[in-house]
mmCIF file of C-alpha atoms and ligand atoms in Angstrom:
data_model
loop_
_atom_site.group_PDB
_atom_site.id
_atom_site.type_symbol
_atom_site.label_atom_id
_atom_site.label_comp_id
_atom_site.label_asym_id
_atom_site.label_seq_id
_atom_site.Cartn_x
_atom_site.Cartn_y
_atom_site.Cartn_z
ATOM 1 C CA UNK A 1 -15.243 10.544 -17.627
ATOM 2 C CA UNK A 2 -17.858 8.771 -16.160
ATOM 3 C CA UNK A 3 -15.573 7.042 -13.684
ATOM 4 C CA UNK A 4 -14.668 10.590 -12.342
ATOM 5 C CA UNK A 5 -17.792 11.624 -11.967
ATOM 6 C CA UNK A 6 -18.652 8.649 -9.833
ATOM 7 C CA UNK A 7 -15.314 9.389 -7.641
ATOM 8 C CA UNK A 8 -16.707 13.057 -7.310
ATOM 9 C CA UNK A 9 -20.391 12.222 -6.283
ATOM 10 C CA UNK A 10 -19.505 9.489 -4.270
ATOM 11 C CA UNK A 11 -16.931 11.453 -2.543
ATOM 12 C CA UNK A 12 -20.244 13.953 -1.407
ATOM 13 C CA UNK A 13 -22.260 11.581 -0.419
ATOM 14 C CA UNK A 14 -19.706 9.690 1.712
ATOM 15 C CA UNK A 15 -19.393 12.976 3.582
ATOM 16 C CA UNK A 16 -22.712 13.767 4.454
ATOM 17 C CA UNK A 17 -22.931 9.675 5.376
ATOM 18 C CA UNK A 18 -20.295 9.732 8.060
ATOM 19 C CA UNK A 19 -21.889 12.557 9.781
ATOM 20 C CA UNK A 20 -25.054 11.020 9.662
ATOM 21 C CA UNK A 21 -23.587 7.948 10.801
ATOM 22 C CA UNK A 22 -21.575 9.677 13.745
ATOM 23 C CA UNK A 23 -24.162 11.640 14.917
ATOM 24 C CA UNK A 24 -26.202 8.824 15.421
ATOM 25 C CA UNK A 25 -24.812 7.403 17.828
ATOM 26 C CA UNK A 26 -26.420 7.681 21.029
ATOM 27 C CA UNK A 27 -24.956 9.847 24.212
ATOM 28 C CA UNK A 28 -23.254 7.741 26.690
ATOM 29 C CA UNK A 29 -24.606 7.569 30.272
ATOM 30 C CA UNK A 30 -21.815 8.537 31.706
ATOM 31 C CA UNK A 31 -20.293 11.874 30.512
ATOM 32 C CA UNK A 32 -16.885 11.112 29.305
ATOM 33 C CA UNK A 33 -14.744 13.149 27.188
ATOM 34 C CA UNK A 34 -15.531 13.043 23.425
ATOM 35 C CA UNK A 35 -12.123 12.432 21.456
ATOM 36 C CA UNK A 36 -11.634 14.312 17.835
ATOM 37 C CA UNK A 37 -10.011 12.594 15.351
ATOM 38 C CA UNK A 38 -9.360 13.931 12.000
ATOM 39 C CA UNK A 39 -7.727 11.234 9.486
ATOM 40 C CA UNK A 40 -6.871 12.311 6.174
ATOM 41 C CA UNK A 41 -5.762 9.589 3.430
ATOM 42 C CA UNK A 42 -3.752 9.405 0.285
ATOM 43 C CA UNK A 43 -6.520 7.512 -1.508
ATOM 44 C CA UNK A 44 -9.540 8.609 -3.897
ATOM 45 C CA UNK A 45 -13.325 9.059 -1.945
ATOM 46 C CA UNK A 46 -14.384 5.349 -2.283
ATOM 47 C CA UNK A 47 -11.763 3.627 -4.465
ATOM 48 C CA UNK A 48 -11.508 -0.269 -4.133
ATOM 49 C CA UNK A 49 -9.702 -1.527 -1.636
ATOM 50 C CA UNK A 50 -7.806 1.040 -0.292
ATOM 51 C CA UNK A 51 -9.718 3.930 -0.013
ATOM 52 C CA UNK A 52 -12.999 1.920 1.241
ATOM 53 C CA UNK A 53 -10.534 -0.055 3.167
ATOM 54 C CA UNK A 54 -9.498 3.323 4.700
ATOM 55 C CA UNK A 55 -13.396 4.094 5.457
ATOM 56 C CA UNK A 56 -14.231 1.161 6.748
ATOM 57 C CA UNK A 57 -11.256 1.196 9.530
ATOM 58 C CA UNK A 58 -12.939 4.970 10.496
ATOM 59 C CA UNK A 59 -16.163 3.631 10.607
ATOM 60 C CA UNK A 60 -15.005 0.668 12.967
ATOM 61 C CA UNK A 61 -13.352 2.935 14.814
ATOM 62 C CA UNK A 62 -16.563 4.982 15.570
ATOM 63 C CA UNK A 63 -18.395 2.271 16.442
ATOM 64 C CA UNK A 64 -16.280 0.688 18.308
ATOM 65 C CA UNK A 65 -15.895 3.244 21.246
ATOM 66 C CA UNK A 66 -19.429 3.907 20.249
ATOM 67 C CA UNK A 67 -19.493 7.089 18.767
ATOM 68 C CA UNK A 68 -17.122 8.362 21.863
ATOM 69 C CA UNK A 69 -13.667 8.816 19.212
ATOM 70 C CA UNK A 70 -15.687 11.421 16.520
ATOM 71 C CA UNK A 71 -14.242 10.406 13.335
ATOM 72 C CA UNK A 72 -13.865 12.940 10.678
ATOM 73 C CA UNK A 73 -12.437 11.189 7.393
ATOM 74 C CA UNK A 74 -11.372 12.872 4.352
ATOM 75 C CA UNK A 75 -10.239 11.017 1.098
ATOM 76 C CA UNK A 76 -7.274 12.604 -0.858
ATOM 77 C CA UNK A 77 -7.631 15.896 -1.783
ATOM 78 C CA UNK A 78 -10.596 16.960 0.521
ATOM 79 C CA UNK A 79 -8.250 18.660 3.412
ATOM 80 C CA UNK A 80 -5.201 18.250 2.020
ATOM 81 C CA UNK A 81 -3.452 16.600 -0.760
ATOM 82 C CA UNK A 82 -2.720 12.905 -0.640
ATOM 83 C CA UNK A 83 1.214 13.423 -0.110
ATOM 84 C CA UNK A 84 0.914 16.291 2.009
ATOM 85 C CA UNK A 85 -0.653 13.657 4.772
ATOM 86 C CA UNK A 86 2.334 13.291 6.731
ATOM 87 C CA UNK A 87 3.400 17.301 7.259
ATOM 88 C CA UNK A 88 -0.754 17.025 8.248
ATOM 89 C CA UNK A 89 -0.415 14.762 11.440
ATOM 90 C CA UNK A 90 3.231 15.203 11.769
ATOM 91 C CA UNK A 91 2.552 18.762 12.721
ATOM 92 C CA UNK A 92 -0.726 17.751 14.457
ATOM 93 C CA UNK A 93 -3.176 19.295 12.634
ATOM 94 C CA UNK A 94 -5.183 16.094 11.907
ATOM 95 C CA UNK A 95 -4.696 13.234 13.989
ATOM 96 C CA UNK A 96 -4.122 10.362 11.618
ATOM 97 C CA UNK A 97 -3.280 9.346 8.298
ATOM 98 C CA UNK A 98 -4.397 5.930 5.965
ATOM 99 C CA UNK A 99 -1.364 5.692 3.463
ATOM 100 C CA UNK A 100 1.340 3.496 2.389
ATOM 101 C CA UNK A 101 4.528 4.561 4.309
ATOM 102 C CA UNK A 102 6.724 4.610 1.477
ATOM 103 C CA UNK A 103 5.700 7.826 -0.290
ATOM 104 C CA UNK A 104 7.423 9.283 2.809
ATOM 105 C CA UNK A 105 10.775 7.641 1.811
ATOM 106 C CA UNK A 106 12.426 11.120 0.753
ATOM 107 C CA UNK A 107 12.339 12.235 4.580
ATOM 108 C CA UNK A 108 14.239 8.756 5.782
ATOM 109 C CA UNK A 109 14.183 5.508 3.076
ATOM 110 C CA UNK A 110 13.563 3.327 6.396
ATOM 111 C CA UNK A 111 9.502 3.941 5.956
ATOM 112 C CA UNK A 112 9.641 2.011 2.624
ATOM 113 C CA UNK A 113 10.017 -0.979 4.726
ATOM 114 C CA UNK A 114 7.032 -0.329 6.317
ATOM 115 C CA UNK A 115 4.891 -0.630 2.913
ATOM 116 C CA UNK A 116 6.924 -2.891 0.860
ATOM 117 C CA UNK A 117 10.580 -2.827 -0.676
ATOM 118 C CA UNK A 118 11.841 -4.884 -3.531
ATOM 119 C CA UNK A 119 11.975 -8.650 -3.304
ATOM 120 C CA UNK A 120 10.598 -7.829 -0.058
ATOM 121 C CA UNK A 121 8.330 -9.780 2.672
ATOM 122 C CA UNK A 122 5.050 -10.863 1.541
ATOM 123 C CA UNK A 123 1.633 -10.418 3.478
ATOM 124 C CA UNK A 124 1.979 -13.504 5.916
ATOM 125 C CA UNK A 125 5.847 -12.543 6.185
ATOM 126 C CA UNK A 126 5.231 -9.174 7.137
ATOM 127 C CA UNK A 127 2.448 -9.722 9.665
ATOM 128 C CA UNK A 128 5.479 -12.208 11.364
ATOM 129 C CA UNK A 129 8.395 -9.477 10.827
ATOM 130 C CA UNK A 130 6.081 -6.378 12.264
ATOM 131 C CA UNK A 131 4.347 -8.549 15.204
ATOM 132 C CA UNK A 132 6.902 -11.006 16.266
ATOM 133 C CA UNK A 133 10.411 -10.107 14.443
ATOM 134 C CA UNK A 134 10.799 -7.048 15.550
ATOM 135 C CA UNK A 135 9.161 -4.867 12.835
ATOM 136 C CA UNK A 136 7.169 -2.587 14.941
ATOM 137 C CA UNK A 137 10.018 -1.894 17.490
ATOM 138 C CA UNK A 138 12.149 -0.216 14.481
ATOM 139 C CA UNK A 139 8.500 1.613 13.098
ATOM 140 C CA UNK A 140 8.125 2.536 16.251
ATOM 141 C CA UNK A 141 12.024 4.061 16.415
ATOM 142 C CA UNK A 142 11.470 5.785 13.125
ATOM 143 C CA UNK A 143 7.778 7.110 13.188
ATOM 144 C CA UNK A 144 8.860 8.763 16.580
ATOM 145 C CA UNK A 145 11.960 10.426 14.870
ATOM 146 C CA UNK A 146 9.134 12.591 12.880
ATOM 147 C CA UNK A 147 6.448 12.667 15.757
ATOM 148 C CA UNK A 148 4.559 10.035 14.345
ATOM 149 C CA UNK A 149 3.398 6.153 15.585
ATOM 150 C CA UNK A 150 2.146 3.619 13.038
ATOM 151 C CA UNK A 151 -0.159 0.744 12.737
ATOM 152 C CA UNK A 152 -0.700 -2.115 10.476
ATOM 153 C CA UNK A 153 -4.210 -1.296 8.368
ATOM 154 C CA UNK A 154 -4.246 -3.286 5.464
ATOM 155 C CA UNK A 155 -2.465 -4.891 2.642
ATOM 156 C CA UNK A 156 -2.737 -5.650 -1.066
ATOM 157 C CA UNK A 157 -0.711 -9.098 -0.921
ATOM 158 C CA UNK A 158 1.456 -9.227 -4.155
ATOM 159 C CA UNK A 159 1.245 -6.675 -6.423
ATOM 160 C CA UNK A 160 1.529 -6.820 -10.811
ATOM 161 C CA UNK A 161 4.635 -5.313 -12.380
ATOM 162 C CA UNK A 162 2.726 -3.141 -13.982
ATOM 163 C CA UNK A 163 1.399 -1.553 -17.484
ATOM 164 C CA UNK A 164 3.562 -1.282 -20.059
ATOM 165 C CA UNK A 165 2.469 -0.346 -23.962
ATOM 166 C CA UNK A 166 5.275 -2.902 -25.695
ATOM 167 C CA UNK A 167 6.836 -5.540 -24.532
ATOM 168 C CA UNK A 168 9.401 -5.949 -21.594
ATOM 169 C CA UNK A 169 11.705 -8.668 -22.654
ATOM 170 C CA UNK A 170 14.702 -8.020 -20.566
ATOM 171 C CA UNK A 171 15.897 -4.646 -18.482
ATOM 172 C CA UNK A 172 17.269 -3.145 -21.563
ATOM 173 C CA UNK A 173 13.422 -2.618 -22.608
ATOM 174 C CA UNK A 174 12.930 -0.347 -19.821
ATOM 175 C CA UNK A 175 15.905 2.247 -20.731
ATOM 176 C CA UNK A 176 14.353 5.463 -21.168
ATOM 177 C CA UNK A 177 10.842 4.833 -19.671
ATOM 178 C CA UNK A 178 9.194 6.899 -18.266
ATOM 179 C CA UNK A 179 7.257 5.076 -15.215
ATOM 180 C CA UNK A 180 4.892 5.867 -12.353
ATOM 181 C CA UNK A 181 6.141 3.825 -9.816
ATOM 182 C CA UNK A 182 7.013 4.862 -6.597
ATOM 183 C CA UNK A 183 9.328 3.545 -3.172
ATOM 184 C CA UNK A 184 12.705 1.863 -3.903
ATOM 185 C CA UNK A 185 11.089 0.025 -6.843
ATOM 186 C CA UNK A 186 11.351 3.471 -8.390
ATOM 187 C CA UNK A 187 15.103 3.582 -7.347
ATOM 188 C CA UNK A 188 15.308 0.044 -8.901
ATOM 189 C CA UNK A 189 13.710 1.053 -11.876
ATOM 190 C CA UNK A 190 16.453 4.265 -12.136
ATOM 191 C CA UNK A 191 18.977 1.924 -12.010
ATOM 192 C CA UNK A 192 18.005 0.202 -14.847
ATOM 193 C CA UNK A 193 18.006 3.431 -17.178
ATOM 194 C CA UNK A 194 13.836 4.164 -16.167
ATOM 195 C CA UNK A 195 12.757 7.658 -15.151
ATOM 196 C CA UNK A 196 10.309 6.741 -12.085
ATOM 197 C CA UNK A 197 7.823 9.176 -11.119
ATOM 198 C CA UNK A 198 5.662 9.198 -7.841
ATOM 199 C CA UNK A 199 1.956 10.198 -8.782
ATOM 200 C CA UNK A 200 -1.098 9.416 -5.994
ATOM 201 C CA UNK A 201 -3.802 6.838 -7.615
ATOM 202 C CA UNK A 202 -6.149 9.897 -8.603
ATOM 203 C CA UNK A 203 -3.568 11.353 -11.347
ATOM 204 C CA UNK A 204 -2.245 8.102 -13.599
ATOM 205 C CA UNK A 205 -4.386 7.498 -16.102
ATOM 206 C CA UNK A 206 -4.610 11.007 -17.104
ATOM 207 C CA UNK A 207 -1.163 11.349 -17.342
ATOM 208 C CA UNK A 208 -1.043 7.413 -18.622
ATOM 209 C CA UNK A 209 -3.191 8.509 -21.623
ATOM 210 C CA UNK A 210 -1.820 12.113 -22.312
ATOM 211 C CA UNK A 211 1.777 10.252 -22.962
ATOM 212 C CA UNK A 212 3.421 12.359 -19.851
ATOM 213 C CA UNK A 213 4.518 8.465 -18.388
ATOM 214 C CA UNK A 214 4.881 5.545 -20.901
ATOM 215 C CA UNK A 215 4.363 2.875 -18.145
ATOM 216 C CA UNK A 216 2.900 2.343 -14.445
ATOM 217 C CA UNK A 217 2.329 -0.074 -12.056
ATOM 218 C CA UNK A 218 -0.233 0.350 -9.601
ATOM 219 C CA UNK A 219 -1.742 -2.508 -7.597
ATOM 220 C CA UNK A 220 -3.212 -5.648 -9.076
ATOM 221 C CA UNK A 221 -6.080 -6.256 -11.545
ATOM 222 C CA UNK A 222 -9.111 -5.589 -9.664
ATOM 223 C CA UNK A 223 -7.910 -1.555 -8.608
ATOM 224 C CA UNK A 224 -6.169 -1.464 -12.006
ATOM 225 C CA UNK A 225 -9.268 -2.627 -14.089
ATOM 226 C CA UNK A 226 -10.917 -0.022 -12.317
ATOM 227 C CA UNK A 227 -8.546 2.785 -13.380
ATOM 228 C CA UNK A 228 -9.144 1.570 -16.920
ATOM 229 C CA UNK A 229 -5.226 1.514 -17.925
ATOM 230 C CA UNK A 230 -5.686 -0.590 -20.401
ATOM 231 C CA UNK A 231 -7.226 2.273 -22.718
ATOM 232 C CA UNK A 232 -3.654 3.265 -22.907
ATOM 233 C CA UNK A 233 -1.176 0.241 -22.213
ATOM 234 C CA UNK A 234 -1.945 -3.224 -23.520
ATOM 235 C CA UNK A 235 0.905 -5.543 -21.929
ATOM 236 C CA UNK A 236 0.336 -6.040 -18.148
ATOM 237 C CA UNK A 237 3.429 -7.945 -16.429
ATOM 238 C CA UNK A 238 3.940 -10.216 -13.210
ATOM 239 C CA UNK A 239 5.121 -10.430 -10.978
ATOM 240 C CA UNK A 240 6.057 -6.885 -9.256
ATOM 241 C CA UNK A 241 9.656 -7.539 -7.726
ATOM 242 C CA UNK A 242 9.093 -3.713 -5.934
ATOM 243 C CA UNK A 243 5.696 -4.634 -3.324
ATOM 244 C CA UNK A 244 5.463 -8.407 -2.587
ATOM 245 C CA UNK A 245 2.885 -7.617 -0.144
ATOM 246 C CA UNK A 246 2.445 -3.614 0.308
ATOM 247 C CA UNK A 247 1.215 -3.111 3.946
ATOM 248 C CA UNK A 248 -0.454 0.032 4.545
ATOM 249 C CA UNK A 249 -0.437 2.172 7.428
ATOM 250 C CA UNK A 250 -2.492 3.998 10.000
ATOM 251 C CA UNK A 251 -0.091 6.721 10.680
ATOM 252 C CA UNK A 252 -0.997 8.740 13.972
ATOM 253 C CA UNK A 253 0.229 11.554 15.828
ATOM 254 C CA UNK A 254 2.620 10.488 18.511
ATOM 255 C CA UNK A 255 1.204 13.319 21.058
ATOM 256 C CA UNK A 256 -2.155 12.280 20.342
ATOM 257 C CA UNK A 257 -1.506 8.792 20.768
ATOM 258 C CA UNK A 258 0.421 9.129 23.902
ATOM 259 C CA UNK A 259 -2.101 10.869 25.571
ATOM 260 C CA UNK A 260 -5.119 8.154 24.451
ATOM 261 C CA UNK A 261 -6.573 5.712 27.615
ATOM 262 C CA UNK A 262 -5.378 2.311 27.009
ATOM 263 C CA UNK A 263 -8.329 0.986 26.053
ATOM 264 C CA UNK A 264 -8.675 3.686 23.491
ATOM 265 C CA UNK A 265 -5.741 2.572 22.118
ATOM 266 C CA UNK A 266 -6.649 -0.770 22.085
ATOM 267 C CA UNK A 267 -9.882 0.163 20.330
ATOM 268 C CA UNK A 268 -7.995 1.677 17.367
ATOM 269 C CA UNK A 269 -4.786 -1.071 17.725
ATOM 270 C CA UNK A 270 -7.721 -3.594 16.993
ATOM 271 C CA UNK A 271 -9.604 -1.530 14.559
ATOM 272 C CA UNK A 272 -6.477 -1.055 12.162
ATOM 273 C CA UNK A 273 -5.701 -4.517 13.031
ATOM 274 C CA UNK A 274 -9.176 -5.739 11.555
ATOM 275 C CA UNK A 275 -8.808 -3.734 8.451
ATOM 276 C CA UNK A 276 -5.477 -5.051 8.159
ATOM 277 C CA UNK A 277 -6.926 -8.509 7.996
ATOM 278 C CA UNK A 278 -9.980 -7.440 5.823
ATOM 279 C CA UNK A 279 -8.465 -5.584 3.015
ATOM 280 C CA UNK A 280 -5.846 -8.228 2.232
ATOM 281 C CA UNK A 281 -9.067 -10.739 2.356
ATOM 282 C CA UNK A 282 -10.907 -8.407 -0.140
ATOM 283 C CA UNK A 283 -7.737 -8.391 -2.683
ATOM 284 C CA UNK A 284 -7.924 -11.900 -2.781
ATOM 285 C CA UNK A 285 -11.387 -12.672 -2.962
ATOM 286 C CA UNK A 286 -11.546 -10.704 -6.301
ATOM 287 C CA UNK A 287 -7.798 -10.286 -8.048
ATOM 288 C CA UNK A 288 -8.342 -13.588 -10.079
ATOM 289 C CA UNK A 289 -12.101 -12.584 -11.315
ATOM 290 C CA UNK A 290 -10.663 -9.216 -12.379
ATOM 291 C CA UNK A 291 -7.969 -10.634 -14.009
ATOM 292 C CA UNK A 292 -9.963 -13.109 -15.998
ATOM 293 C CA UNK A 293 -12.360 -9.828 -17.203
ATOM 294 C CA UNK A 294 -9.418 -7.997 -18.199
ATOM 295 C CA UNK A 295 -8.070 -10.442 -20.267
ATOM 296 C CA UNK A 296 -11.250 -11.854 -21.757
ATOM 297 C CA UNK A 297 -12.985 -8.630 -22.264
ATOM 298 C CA UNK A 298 -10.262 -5.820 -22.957
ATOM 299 C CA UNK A 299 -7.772 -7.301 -24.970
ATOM 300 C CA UNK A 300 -5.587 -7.590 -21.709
ATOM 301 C CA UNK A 301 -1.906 -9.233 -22.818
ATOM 302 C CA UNK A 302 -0.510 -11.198 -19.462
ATOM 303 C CA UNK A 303 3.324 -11.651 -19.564
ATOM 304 C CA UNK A 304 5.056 -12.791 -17.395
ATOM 305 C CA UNK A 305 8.841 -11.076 -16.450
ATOM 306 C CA UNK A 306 11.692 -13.217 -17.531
ATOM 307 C CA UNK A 307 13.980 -14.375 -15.382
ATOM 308 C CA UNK A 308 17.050 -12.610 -17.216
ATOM 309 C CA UNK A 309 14.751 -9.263 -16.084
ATOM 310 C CA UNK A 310 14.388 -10.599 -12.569
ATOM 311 C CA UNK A 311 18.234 -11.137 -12.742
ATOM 312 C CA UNK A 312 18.717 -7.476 -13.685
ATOM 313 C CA UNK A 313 16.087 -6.261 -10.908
ATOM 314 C CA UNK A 314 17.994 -8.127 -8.439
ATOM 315 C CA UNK A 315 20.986 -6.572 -8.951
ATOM 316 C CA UNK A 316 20.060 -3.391 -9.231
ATOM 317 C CA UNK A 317 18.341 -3.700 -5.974
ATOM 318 C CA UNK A 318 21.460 -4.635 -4.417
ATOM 319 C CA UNK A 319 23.186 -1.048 -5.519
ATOM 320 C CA UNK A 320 19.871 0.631 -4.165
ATOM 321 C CA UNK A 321 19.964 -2.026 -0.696
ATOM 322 C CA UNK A 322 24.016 -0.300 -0.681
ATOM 323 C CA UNK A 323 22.545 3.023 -0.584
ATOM 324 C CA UNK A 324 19.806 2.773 1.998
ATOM 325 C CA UNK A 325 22.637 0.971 4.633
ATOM 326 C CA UNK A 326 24.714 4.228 4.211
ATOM 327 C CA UNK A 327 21.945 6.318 4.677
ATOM 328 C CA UNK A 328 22.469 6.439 8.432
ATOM 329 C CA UNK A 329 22.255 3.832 11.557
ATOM 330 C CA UNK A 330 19.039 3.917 11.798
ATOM 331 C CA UNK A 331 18.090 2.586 8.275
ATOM 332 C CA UNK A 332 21.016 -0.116 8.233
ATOM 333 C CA UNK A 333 19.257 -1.121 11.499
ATOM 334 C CA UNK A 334 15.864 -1.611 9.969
ATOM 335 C CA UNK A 335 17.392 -2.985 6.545
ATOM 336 C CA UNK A 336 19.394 -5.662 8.839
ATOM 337 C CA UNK A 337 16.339 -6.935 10.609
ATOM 338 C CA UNK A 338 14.083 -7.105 7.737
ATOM 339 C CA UNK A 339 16.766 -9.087 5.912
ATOM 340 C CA UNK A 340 17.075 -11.590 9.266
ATOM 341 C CA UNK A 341 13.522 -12.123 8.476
ATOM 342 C CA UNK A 342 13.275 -12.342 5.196
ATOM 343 C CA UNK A 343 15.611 -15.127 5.307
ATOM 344 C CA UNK A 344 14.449 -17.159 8.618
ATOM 345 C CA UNK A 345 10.403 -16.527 7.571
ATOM 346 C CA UNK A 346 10.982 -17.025 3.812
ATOM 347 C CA UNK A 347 13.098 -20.348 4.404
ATOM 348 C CA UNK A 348 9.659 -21.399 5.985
ATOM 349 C CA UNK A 349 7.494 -19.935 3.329
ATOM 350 C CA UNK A 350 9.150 -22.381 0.930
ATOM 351 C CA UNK A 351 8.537 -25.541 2.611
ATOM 352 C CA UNK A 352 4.909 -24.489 3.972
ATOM 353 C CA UNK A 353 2.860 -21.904 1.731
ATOM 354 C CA UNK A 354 4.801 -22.170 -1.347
ATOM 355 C CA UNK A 355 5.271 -26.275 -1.606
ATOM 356 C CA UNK A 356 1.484 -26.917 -0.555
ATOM 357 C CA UNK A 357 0.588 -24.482 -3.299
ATOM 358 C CA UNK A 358 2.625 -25.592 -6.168
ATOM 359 C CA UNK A 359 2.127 -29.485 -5.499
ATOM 360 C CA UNK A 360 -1.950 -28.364 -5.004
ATOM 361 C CA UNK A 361 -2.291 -26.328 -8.206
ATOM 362 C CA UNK A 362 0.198 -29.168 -9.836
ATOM 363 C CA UNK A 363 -2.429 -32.389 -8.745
ATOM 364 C CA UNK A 364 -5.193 -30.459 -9.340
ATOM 365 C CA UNK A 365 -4.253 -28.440 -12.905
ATOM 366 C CA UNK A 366 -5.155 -24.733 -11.582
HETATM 367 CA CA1 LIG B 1 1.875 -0.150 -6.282
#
C-alpha cells in the first residue's frame, strides 16, 4: 500500500518537475525551431532502474540540445498504457518510446532479440553484436518494417530466474505453473508444461499475491526487493536462462527521426547511448547489496537451477529457436547473426571475462 502510494505521488511530482525543468531553460540567441517530443514508457513513474533510467535519458536529452528538443515524458499509464507504446509512436502520435523490445514479439518474434532471448548475449556481448556484429543493421531492417528506428538505452545485465513459492528441482516442477514471464522465455517456459503470462511491472504483485500467477520473474534483486515479491513467493532462483543481459530500447518514430538534423540525432544517439551505459552501471552497483537484504532480512531462499533444469531449458529453446527460423526470412536472418555472435563473442567471453572472474573470486574466496 504504501509503496503505491509513493509510485502515485511521485508520479505527480515528476510531472510538474519536468516542466519546471524544461521551461527553464533559457531562449537561444538564435531563433531555431523548437522540436516536440513526446516519449511514453512501459515502466512505473520513478521505478528503479528502468523507469528513472527512462527519465534520466529525457532529461539528458533536454539538456543536451539545451532545452531546444521539448521533452514531454510520461511513465506507464499516464498517456497510454505501457503495451500500447508501440501502436503510440508507430502511428506517430508520440514520438518515442523507453521499453524492452520484446513485449512487441507478437507483431514479428525478431524484436525479442533486441531485449534479450534465451541463453542469449549478455551486456558486453550485446553492445559488440548491436555496434560492431551487425545487430543494429537487422533492428534497423525490422523497426522500419513497422515505421519505427531503435536505439540502445539501457540494460539490466543478467537477470534472476525468478520467484517461485516451492521449489524448482527439475522442469517437471514447473508443469502447470502459472508464470509472469514474458519474450521467448515465456515460449520456453510453455514448452515445458508452464502457462506464461505477459503483465507490465505495475500489475505482478497484485496478481502475485491474489494467486492469479503462482510464479514470476522480473529483473534482479534490487527492482524485485522493491516490488516486495517475497510477501508472496519465498524461493528466488538463478540464473534466468530467458534475459542474460535484457537491453532496452529507445524506440522512435522513423518519420520523425528521418526528418531530425544530424546533430540532433547525434544528440539523442549519444543520450540513449549514455543511459545505456548508466543503467547497466546502476544494476551493478546495487544487485549484490539487495540481494544480501533480501536474504538476511526477509527470509529470502537463494537456489540455484540445476543443471538437469538448464538441460530441459535448453532444449526446449531449441523447439522455440525452430519456430522463430520459420517465422519468415527476416527473423531466420536476425536469429542467424545473433547466433554467429553468440558463438565468435562468447568463445571470447570464456577466456577473458569469465576465466579472470572465476580464477579472481577462486584466489580471493568471493
Ligand atoms: Ca525480466
Amino acid at each position: 500500500m504504501e509503496r503505491r502510494k509513493f509510485m502515485k505521488a511521485a508520479g505527480l511530482a515528476g510531472v510538474t518537475g519536468a516542466a519546471a525543468a524544461a521551461s527553464a531553460f533559457p531562449k537561444p540567441a538564435v531563433a531555431q525551431e523548437r522540436i516536440e517530443f513526446a516519449m511514453v514508457s512501459t515502466w512505473p513513474r520513478d521505478f528503479p532502474g528502468l523507469g528513472t533510467g527512462a527519465q534520466r535519458l529525457a532529461e539528458r536529452i533536454a539538456t543536451m540540445s539545451e532545452g531546444r528538443i521539448k521533452m514531454q515524458y510520461f511513465s506507464a499509464g499516464e498517456r497510454v498504457g505501457a503495451f500500447d507504446s508501440f501502436d503510440e509512436v508507430a502511428s506517430g502520435n508520440a514520438q518515442g518510446y523507453h521499453a524492452a523490445d520484446y513485449y512487441w514479439k507478437g507483431k514479428h518474434p525478431g524484436w525479442a532479440f533486441f531485449t534479450a532471448v534465451p541463453f542469449g548475449l549478455t551486456y558486453t556481448e550485446m553492445n559488440g553484436w548491436i555496434r560492431f556484429g551487425g545487430g543494429q543493421e537487422l533492428w534497423d531492417e525490422l523497426a522500419g518494417e513497422f515505421g519505427l528506428k531503435g536505439l540502445m538505452a539501457g540494460n539490466t545485465g543478467v537477470q534472476m530466474g525468478g520467484w517461485f513459492r516451492k521449489e524448482i528441482n527439475s522442469a517437471d516442477d514447473l508443469k502447470g505453473l502459472k508464470m509472469r514471464i514474458p519474450g521467448l522465455g515465456g515460449d520456453v517456459m510453455a514448452k515445458l508444461g508452464a502457462s506464461p503470462v505477459s503483465l507490465p511491472g505495475g500489475q505482478i504483485y497484485e496478481n502475485l499475491v491474489s494467486g492469479a500467477i503462482d510464479a514470476t520473474e522480473w529483473v534482479g534483486p534490487w527492482n524485485d526487493g522493491f516490488m516486495k515479491f517475497y510477501e508472496a513467493a519465498k524461493f528466488y532462483y538463478y540464473p534466468g536462462m530467458h534475459e542474460p543481459g535484457s537491453m532496452l530500447a529507445l524506440g522512435l518514430n522513423a518519420s520523425f527521426w528521418g526528418k531530425l538534423s544530424k546533430s540532433d540525432k547525434a544528440i539523442i544517439e549519444a543520450a540513449a547511448a549514455s543511459e545505456n551505459d548508466w543503467m547497466m552501471s546502476e544494476y551493478n552497483a546495487k544487485s549484490g547489496a539487495a540481494l544480501k537484504d533480501l536474504i538476511a532480512n526477509q527470509g529470502v531462499q537463494l537456489r540455484q537451477f540445476s543443471d538437469d533444469t538448464y538441460d530441459s531449458f535448453g532444449e526446449a529453446a531449441e523447439e522455440v529457436f525452430d519456430e522463430v527460423q520459420a517465422h519468415s526470412p527476416l527473423a531466420k536472418k536476425i536469429y542467424d547473426s545473433f547466433v554467429q555472435a553468440r558463438t565468435d563473442i562468447g568463445a571470447w567471453t570464456n577466456i577473458s571475462d569469465q576465466a579472470y572472474v572465476e580464477q579472481r573470486n577462486r584466489v580471493l574466496g568471493l
